[in-house]
CSV table of C-alpha atoms and ligand atoms in Angstrom, one decimal:
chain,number,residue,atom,x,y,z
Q,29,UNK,CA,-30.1,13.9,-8.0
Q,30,UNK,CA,-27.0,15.5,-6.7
Q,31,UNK,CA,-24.5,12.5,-7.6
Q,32,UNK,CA,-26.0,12.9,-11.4
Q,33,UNK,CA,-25.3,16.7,-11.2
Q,34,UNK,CA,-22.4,15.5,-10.1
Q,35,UNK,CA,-21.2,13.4,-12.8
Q,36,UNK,CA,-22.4,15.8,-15.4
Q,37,UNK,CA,-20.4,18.5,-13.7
Q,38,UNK,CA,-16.9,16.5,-13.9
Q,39,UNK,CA,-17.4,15.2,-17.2
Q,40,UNK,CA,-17.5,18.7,-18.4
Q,41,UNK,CA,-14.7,19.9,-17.0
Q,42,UNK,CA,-11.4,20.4,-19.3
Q,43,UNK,CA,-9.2,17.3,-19.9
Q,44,UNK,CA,-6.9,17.9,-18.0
Q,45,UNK,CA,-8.8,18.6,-14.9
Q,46,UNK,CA,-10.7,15.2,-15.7
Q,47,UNK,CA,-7.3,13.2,-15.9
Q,48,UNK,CA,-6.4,14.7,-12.8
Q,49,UNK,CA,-9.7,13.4,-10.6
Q,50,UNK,CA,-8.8,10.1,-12.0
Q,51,UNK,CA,-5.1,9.7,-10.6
Q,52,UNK,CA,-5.9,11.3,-7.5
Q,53,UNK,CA,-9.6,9.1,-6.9
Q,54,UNK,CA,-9.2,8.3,-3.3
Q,55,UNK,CA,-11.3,5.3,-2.0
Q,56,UNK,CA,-12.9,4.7,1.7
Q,57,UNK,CA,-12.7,0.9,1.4
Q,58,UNK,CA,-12.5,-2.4,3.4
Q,59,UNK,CA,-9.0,-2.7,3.5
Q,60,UNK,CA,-7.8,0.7,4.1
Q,61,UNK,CA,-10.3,1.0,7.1
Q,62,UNK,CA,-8.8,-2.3,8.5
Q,63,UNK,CA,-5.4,-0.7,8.0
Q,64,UNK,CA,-6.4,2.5,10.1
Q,65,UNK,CA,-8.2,0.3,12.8
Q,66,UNK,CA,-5.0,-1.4,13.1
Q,67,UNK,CA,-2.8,1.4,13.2
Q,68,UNK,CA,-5.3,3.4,15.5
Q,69,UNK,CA,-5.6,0.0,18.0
Q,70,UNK,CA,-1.7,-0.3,17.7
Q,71,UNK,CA,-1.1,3.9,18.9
Q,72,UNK,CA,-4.0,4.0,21.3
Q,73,UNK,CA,-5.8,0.7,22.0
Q,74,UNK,CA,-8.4,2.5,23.8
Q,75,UNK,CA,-10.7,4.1,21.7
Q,76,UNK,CA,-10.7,7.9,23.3
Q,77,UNK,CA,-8.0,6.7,25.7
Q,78,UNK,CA,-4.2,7.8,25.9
Q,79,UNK,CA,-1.3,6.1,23.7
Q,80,UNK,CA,0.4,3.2,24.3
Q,81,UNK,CA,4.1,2.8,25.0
Q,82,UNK,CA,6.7,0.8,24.7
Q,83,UNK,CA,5.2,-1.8,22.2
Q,84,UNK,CA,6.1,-2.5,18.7
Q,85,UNK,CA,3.6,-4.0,16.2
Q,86,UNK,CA,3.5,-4.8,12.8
Q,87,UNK,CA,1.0,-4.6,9.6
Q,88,UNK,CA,2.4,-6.6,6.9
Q,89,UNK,CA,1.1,-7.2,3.5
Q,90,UNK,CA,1.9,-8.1,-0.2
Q,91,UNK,CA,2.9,-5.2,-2.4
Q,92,UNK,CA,0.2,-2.5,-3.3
Q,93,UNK,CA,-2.4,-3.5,-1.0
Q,94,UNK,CA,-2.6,0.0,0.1
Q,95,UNK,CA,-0.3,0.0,3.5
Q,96,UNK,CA,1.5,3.3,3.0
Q,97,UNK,CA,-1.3,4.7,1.9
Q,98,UNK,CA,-3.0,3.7,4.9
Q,99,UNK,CA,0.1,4.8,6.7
Q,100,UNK,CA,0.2,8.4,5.3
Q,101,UNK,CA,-3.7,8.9,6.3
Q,102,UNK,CA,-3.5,8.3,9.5
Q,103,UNK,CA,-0.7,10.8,9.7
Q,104,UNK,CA,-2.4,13.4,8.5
Q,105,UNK,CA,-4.8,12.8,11.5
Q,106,UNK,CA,-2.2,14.2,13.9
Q,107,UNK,CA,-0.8,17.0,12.3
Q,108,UNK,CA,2.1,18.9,14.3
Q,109,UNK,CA,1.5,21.6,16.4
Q,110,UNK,CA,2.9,23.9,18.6
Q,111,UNK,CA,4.1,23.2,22.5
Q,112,UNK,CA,5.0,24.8,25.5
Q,113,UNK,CA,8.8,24.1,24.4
Q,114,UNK,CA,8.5,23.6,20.8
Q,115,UNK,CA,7.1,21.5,18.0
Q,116,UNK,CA,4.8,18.3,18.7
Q,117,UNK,CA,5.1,15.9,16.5
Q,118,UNK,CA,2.1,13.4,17.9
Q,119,UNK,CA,2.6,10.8,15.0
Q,120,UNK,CA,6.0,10.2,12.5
Q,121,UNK,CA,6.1,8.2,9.5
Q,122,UNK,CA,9.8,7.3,8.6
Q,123,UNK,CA,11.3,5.4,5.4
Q,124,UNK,CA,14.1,3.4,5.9
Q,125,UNK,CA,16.3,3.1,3.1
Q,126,UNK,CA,17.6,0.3,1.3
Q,127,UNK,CA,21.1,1.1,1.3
Q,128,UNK,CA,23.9,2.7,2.6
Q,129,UNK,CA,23.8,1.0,6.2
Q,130,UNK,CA,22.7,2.4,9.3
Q,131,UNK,CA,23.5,6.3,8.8
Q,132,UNK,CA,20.5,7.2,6.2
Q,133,UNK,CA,18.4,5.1,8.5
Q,134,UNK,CA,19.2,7.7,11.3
Q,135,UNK,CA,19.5,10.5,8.9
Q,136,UNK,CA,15.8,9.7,7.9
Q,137,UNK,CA,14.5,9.7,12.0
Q,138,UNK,CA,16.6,12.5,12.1
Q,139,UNK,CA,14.9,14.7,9.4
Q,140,UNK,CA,11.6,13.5,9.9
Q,141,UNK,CA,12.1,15.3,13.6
Q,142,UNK,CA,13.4,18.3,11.3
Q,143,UNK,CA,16.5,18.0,13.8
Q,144,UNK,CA,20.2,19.1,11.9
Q,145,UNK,CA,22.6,16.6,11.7
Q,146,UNK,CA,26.1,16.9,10.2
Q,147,UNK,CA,28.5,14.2,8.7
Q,148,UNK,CA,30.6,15.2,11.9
Q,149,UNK,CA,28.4,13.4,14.7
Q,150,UNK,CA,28.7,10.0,14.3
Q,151,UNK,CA,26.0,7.1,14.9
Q,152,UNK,CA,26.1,7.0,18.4
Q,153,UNK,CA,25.8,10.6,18.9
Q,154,UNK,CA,23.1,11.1,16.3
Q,155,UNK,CA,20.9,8.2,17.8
Q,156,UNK,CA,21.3,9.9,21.0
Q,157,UNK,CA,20.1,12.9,20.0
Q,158,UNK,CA,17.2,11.2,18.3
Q,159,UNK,CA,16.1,9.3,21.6
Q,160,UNK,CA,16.4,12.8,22.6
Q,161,UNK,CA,14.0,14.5,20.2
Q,162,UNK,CA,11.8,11.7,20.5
Q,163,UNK,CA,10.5,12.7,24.0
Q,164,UNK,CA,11.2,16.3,23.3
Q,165,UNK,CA,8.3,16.2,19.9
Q,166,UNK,CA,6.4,14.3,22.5
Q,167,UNK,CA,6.5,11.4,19.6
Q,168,UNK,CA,3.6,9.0,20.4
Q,169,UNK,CA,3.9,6.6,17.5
Q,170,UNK,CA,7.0,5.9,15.4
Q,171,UNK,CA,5.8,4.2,12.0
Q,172,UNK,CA,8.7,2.9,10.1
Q,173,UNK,CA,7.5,2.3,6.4
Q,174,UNK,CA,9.2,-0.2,3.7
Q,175,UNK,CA,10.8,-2.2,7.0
Q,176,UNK,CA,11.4,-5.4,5.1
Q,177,UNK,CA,14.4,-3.4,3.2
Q,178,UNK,CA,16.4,-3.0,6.8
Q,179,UNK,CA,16.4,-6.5,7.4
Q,180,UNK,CA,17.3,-7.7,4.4
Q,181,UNK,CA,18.9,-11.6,5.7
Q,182,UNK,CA,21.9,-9.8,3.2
Q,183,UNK,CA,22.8,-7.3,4.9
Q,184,UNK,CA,22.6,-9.0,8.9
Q,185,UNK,CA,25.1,-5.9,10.0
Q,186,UNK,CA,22.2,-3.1,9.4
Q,187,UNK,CA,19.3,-6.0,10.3
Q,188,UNK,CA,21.3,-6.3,13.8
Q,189,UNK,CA,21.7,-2.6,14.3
Q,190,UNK,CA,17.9,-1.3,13.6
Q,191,UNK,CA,16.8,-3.9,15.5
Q,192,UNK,CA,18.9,-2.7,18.2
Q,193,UNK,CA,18.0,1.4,17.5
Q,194,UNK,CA,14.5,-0.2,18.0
Q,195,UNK,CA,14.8,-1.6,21.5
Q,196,UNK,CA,16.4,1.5,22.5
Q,197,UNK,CA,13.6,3.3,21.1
Q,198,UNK,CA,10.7,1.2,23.1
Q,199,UNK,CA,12.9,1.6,26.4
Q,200,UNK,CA,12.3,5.4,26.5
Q,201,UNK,CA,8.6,3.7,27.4
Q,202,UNK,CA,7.6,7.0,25.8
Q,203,UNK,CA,5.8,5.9,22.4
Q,204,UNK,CA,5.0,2.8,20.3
Q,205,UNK,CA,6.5,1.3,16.8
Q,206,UNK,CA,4.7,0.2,14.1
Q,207,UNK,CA,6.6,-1.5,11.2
Q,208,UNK,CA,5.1,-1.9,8.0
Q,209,UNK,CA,6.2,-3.8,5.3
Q,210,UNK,CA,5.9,-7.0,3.1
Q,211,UNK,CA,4.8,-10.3,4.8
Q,212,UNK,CA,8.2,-11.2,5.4
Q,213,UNK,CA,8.7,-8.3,8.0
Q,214,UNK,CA,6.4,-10.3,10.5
Q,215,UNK,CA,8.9,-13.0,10.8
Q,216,UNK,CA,11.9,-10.2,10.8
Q,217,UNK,CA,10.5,-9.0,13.9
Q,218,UNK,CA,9.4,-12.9,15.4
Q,219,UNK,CA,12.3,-14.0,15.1
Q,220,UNK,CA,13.8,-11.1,17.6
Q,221,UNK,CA,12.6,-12.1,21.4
Q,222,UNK,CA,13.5,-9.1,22.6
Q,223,UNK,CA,11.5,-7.1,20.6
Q,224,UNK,CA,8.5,-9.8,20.7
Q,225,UNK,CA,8.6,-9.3,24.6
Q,226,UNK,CA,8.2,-5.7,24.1
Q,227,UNK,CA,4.1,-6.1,23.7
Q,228,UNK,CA,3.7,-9.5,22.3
Q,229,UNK,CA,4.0,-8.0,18.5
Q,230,UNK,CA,0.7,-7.7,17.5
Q,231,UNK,CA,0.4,-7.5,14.0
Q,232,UNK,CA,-2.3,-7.1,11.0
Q,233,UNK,CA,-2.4,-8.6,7.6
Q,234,UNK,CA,-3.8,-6.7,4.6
Q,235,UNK,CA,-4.2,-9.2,2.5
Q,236,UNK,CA,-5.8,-8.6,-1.6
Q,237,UNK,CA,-9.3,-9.5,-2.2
Q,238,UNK,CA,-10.0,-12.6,-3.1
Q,239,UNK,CA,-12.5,-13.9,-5.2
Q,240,UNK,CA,-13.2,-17.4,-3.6
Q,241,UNK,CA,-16.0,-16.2,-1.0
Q,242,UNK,CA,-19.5,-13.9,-1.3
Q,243,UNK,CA,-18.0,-12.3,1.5
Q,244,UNK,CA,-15.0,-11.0,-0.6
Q,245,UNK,CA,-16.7,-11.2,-4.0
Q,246,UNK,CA,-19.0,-8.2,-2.7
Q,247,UNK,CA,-16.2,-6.7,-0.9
Q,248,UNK,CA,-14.4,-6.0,-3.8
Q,249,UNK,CA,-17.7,-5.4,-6.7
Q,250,UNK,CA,-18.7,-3.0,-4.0
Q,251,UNK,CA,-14.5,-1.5,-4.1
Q,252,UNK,CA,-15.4,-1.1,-8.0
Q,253,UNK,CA,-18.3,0.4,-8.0
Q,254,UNK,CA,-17.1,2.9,-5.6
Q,255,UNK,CA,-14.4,3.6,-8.5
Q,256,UNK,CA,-17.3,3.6,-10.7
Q,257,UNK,CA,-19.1,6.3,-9.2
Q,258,UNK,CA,-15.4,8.9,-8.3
Q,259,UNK,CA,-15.1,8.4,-11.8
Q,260,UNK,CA,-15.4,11.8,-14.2
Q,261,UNK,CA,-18.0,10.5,-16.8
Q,262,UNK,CA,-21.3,11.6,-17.2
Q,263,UNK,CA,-22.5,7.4,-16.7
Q,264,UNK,CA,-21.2,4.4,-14.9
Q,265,UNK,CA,-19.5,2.1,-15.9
Q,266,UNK,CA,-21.1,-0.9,-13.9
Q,267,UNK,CA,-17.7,-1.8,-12.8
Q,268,UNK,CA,-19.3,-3.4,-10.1
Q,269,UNK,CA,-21.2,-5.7,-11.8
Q,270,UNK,CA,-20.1,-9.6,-11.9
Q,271,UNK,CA,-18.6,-9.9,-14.8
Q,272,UNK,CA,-16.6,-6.9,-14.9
Q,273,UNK,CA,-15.5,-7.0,-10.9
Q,274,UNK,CA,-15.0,-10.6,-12.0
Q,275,UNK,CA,-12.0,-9.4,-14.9
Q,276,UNK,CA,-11.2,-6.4,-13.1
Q,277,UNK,CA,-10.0,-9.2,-10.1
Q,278,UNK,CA,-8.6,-11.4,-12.7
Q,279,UNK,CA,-6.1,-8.5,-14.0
Q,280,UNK,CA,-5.4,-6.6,-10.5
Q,281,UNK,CA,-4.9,-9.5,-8.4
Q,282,UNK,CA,-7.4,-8.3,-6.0
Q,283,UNK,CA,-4.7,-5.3,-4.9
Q,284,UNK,CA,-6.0,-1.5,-4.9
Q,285,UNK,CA,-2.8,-0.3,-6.4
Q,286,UNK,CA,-2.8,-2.4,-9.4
Q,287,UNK,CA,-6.8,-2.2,-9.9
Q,288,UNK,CA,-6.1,1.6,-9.8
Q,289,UNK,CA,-3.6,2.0,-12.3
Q,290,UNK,CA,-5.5,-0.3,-14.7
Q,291,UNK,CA,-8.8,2.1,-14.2
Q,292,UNK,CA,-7.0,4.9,-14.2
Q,293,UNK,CA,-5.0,3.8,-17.9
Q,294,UNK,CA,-9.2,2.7,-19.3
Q,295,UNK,CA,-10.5,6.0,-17.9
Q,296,UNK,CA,-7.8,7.7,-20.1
Q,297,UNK,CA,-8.5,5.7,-23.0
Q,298,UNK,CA,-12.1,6.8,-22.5
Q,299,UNK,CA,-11.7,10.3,-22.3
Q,300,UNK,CA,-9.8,10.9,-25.1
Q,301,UNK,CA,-12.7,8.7,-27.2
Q,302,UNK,CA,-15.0,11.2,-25.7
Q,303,UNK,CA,-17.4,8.4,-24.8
Q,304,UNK,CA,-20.1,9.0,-21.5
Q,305,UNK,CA,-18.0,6.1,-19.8
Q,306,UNK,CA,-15.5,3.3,-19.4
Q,307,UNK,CA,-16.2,0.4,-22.1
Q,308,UNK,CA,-15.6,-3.1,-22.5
Q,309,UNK,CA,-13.1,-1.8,-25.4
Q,310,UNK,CA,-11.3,0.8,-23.2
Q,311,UNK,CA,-10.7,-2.2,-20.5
Q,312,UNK,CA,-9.4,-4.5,-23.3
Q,313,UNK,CA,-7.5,-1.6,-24.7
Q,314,UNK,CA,-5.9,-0.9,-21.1
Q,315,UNK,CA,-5.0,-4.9,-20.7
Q,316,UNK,CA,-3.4,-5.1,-24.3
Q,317,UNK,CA,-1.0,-2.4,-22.8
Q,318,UNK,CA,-0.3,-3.9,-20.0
Q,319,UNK,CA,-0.7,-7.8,-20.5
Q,320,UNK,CA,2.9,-9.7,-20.5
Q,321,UNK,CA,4.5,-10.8,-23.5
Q,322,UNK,CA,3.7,-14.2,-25.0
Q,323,UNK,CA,0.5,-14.6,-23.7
Q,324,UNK,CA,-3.1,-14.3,-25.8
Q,325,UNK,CA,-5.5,-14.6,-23.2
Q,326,UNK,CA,-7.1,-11.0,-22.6
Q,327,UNK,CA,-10.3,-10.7,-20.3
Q,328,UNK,CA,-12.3,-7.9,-21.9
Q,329,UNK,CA,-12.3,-10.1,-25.4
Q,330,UNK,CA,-11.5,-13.6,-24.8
Q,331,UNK,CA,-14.4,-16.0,-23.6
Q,332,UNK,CA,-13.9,-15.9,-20.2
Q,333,UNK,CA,-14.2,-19.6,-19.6
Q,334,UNK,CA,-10.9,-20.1,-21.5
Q,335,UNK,CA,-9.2,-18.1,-18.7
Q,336,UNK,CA,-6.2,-19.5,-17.1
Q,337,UNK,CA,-6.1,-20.7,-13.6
Q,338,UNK,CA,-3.3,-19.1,-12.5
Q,339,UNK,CA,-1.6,-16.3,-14.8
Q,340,UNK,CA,1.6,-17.8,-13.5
Q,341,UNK,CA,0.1,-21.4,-15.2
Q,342,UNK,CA,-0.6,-19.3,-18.4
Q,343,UNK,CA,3.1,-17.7,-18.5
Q,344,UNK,CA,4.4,-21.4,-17.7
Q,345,UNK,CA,2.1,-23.0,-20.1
Q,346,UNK,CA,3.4,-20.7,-23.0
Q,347,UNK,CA,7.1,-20.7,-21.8
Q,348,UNK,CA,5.9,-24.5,-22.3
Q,349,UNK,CA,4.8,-24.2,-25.3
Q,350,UNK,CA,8.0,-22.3,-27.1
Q,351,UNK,CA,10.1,-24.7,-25.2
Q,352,UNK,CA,8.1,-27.8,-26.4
Q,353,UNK,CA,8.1,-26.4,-30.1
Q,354,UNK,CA,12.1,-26.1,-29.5
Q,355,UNK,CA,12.2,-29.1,-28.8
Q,356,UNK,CA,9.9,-30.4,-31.9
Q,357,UNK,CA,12.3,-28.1,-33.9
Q,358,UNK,CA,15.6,-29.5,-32.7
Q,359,UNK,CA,14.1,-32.9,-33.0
D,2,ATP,N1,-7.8,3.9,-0.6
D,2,ATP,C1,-7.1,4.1,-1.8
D,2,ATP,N2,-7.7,4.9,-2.7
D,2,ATP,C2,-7.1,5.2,-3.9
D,2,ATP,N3,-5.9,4.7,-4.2
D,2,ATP,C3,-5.2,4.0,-3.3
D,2,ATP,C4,-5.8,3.7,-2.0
D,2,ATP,N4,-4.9,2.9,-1.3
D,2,ATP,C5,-3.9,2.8,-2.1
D,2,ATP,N5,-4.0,3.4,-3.3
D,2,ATP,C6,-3.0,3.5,-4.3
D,2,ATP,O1,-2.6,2.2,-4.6
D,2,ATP,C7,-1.2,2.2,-4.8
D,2,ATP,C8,-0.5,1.2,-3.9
D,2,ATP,O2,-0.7,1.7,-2.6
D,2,ATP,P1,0.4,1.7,-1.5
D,2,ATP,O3,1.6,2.4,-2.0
D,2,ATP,O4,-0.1,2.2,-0.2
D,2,ATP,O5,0.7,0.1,-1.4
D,2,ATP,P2,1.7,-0.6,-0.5
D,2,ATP,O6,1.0,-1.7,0.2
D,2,ATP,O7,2.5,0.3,0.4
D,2,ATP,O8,2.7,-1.3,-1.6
D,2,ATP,P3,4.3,-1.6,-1.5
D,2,ATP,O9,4.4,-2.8,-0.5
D,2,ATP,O10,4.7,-1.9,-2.9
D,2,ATP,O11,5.0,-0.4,-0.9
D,2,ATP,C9,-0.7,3.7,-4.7
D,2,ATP,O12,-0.6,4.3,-5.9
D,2,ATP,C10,-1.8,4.3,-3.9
D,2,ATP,O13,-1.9,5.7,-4.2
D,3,MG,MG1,4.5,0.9,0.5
């Protein structure tokens, strides 16, 4: 009774209001609680107990499978407060950046601890000053986000010297690290036996849903339906339903991020057409928009048993084709 007031109540509400529930539709599922279980078993692996120190882990997964959201959640569980001697700052959540070597990488620790640094102090100095303000926030947990991009195997210099920043980090014995990153970041931080021996690297996978198992099949129809029903129409949509979850997989690749994005493009298609919810035609409207140049196949009109395999198979088949009918031509 109250979810249908519910409904009714957010499909009423001005356009713009509506358009904003849909980019901001934040959803409890399987994935993101295994990537707070990890991160909450990495800072304090017992439940209730005190944090750990002087171990680094690592949750690793493709791209938009929902790490740094994950990441920035479990933040916002420890917010800062106010010690004896100054700020706390129980949990940090640092980028490192891509480029410029070492120095933004510091300059980023540095302003996360809201400590002033000057072009003046050089590396060494500023990294002591950081160990520093490590112990002095009373930091528990260190979470460096986007770690694959430090340890890029092109830039060795800057791979040798946050590794390095790392190990000096862990031998305060004061906090943990996590690392998150793309899958390769696991084998960035394997391949480092000193930093393996500091805690064994533990390390979580957040891997997409698949479709390939009942398991995962109702893992992610139930991750669609829960879209379905943050959604600001006055029905569902029966995105969770087989044959839409099915598509819906089919054009997300089983990642949150993507499967977002594509709901949140058919959900403005929808409410512009003033319709009581998502259809078949806003979904194969969304797809057209987004689907990659020379191919046909679209989910939401297509028979869906003349689906590719792969997508990859069905850009390589029609790369195939063009080349084969080249080839016909200059024959
Ligand atoms: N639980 C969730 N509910 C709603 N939206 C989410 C959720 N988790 C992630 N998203 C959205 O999905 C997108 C991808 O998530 P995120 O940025 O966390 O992925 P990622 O794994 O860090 O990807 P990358 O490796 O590319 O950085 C973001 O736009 C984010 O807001
Ligand atoms: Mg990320």
């Amino acid at each position: 009774m109250g979810e249908t007031s519910d409904r009714l109540r957010t499909a009423q509400l001005p356009a713009a209001e509506r358009q904003s529930i849909l980019k901001k539709l934040i959803i409890n599922h399987d994935r993101l609680v295994e990537g707070l279980e990890a991160l909450a078993r990495f800072h304090m692996p017992v439940k209730g107990g005190v944090h750990d120190t002087g171990c680094v882990s690592a949750i690793v997964g493709d791209s938009r499978t929902g790490k740094s959201f994950a990441a920035s959640a479990y933040v916002r569980r420890f917010p800062p407060a106010e010690g004896e001697k100054g700020m706390i700052f129980p949990v940090l959540l640092v980028e490192t950046a891509p480029t410029g070597g070492m120095r933004p990488v510091l300059e980023n620790l540095a302003n996360a601890l809201g400590m002033l640094h000057s072009q003046r102090m050089n590396n060494a100095l500023l990294t002591n000053n950081i160990l520093e303000g490590l112990k002095y926030h009373q930091v528990q947990l260190l979470i460096f986000d986007e770690f694959q991009d430090v340890c890029d195997s092109r830039n060795i210099r800057l791979a040798v010297d946050v590794k390095r920043l790392l190990r000096k980090i862990l031998n305060l014995d004061t906090l943990n690290i996590i690392c998150i990153g793309l899958p390769e970041t696991y084998q960035i931080l394997a391949n480092d036996k000193q930093l393996v021996g500091r805690g064994g690297l533990q390390h979580a996978h957040l891997h997409p849903y698949t479709w390939d198992s009942d398991d995962e099949r109702k893992s992610f129809r139930l991750l669609c339906d829960m879209f379905d029903d943050g959604l600001p129409f006055r029905e569902k949509s029966g995105l969770g339903s087989v044959a839409l979850a099915q598509r819906l997989h089919w054009v997300s690749d089983g990642t949150i991020g993507k499967l977002k994005n594509f709901l949140f493009q058919a959900g403005c298609l929808a409410i512009n057409d003033g319709c009581e919810h998502v259809t078949f035609e806003h979904l194969a409207m969304a797809y057209s928009a987004i689907k990659p140049p020379k191919t046909t196949f679209n989910p939401f009109v297509d028979d869906w048993s003349l689906k590719p395999v792969e997508k990859t198979e069905l850009l390589l088949s029609s790369a195939q084709r063009s080349l084969s009918k080249r080839s016909v031509a200059h024959a």
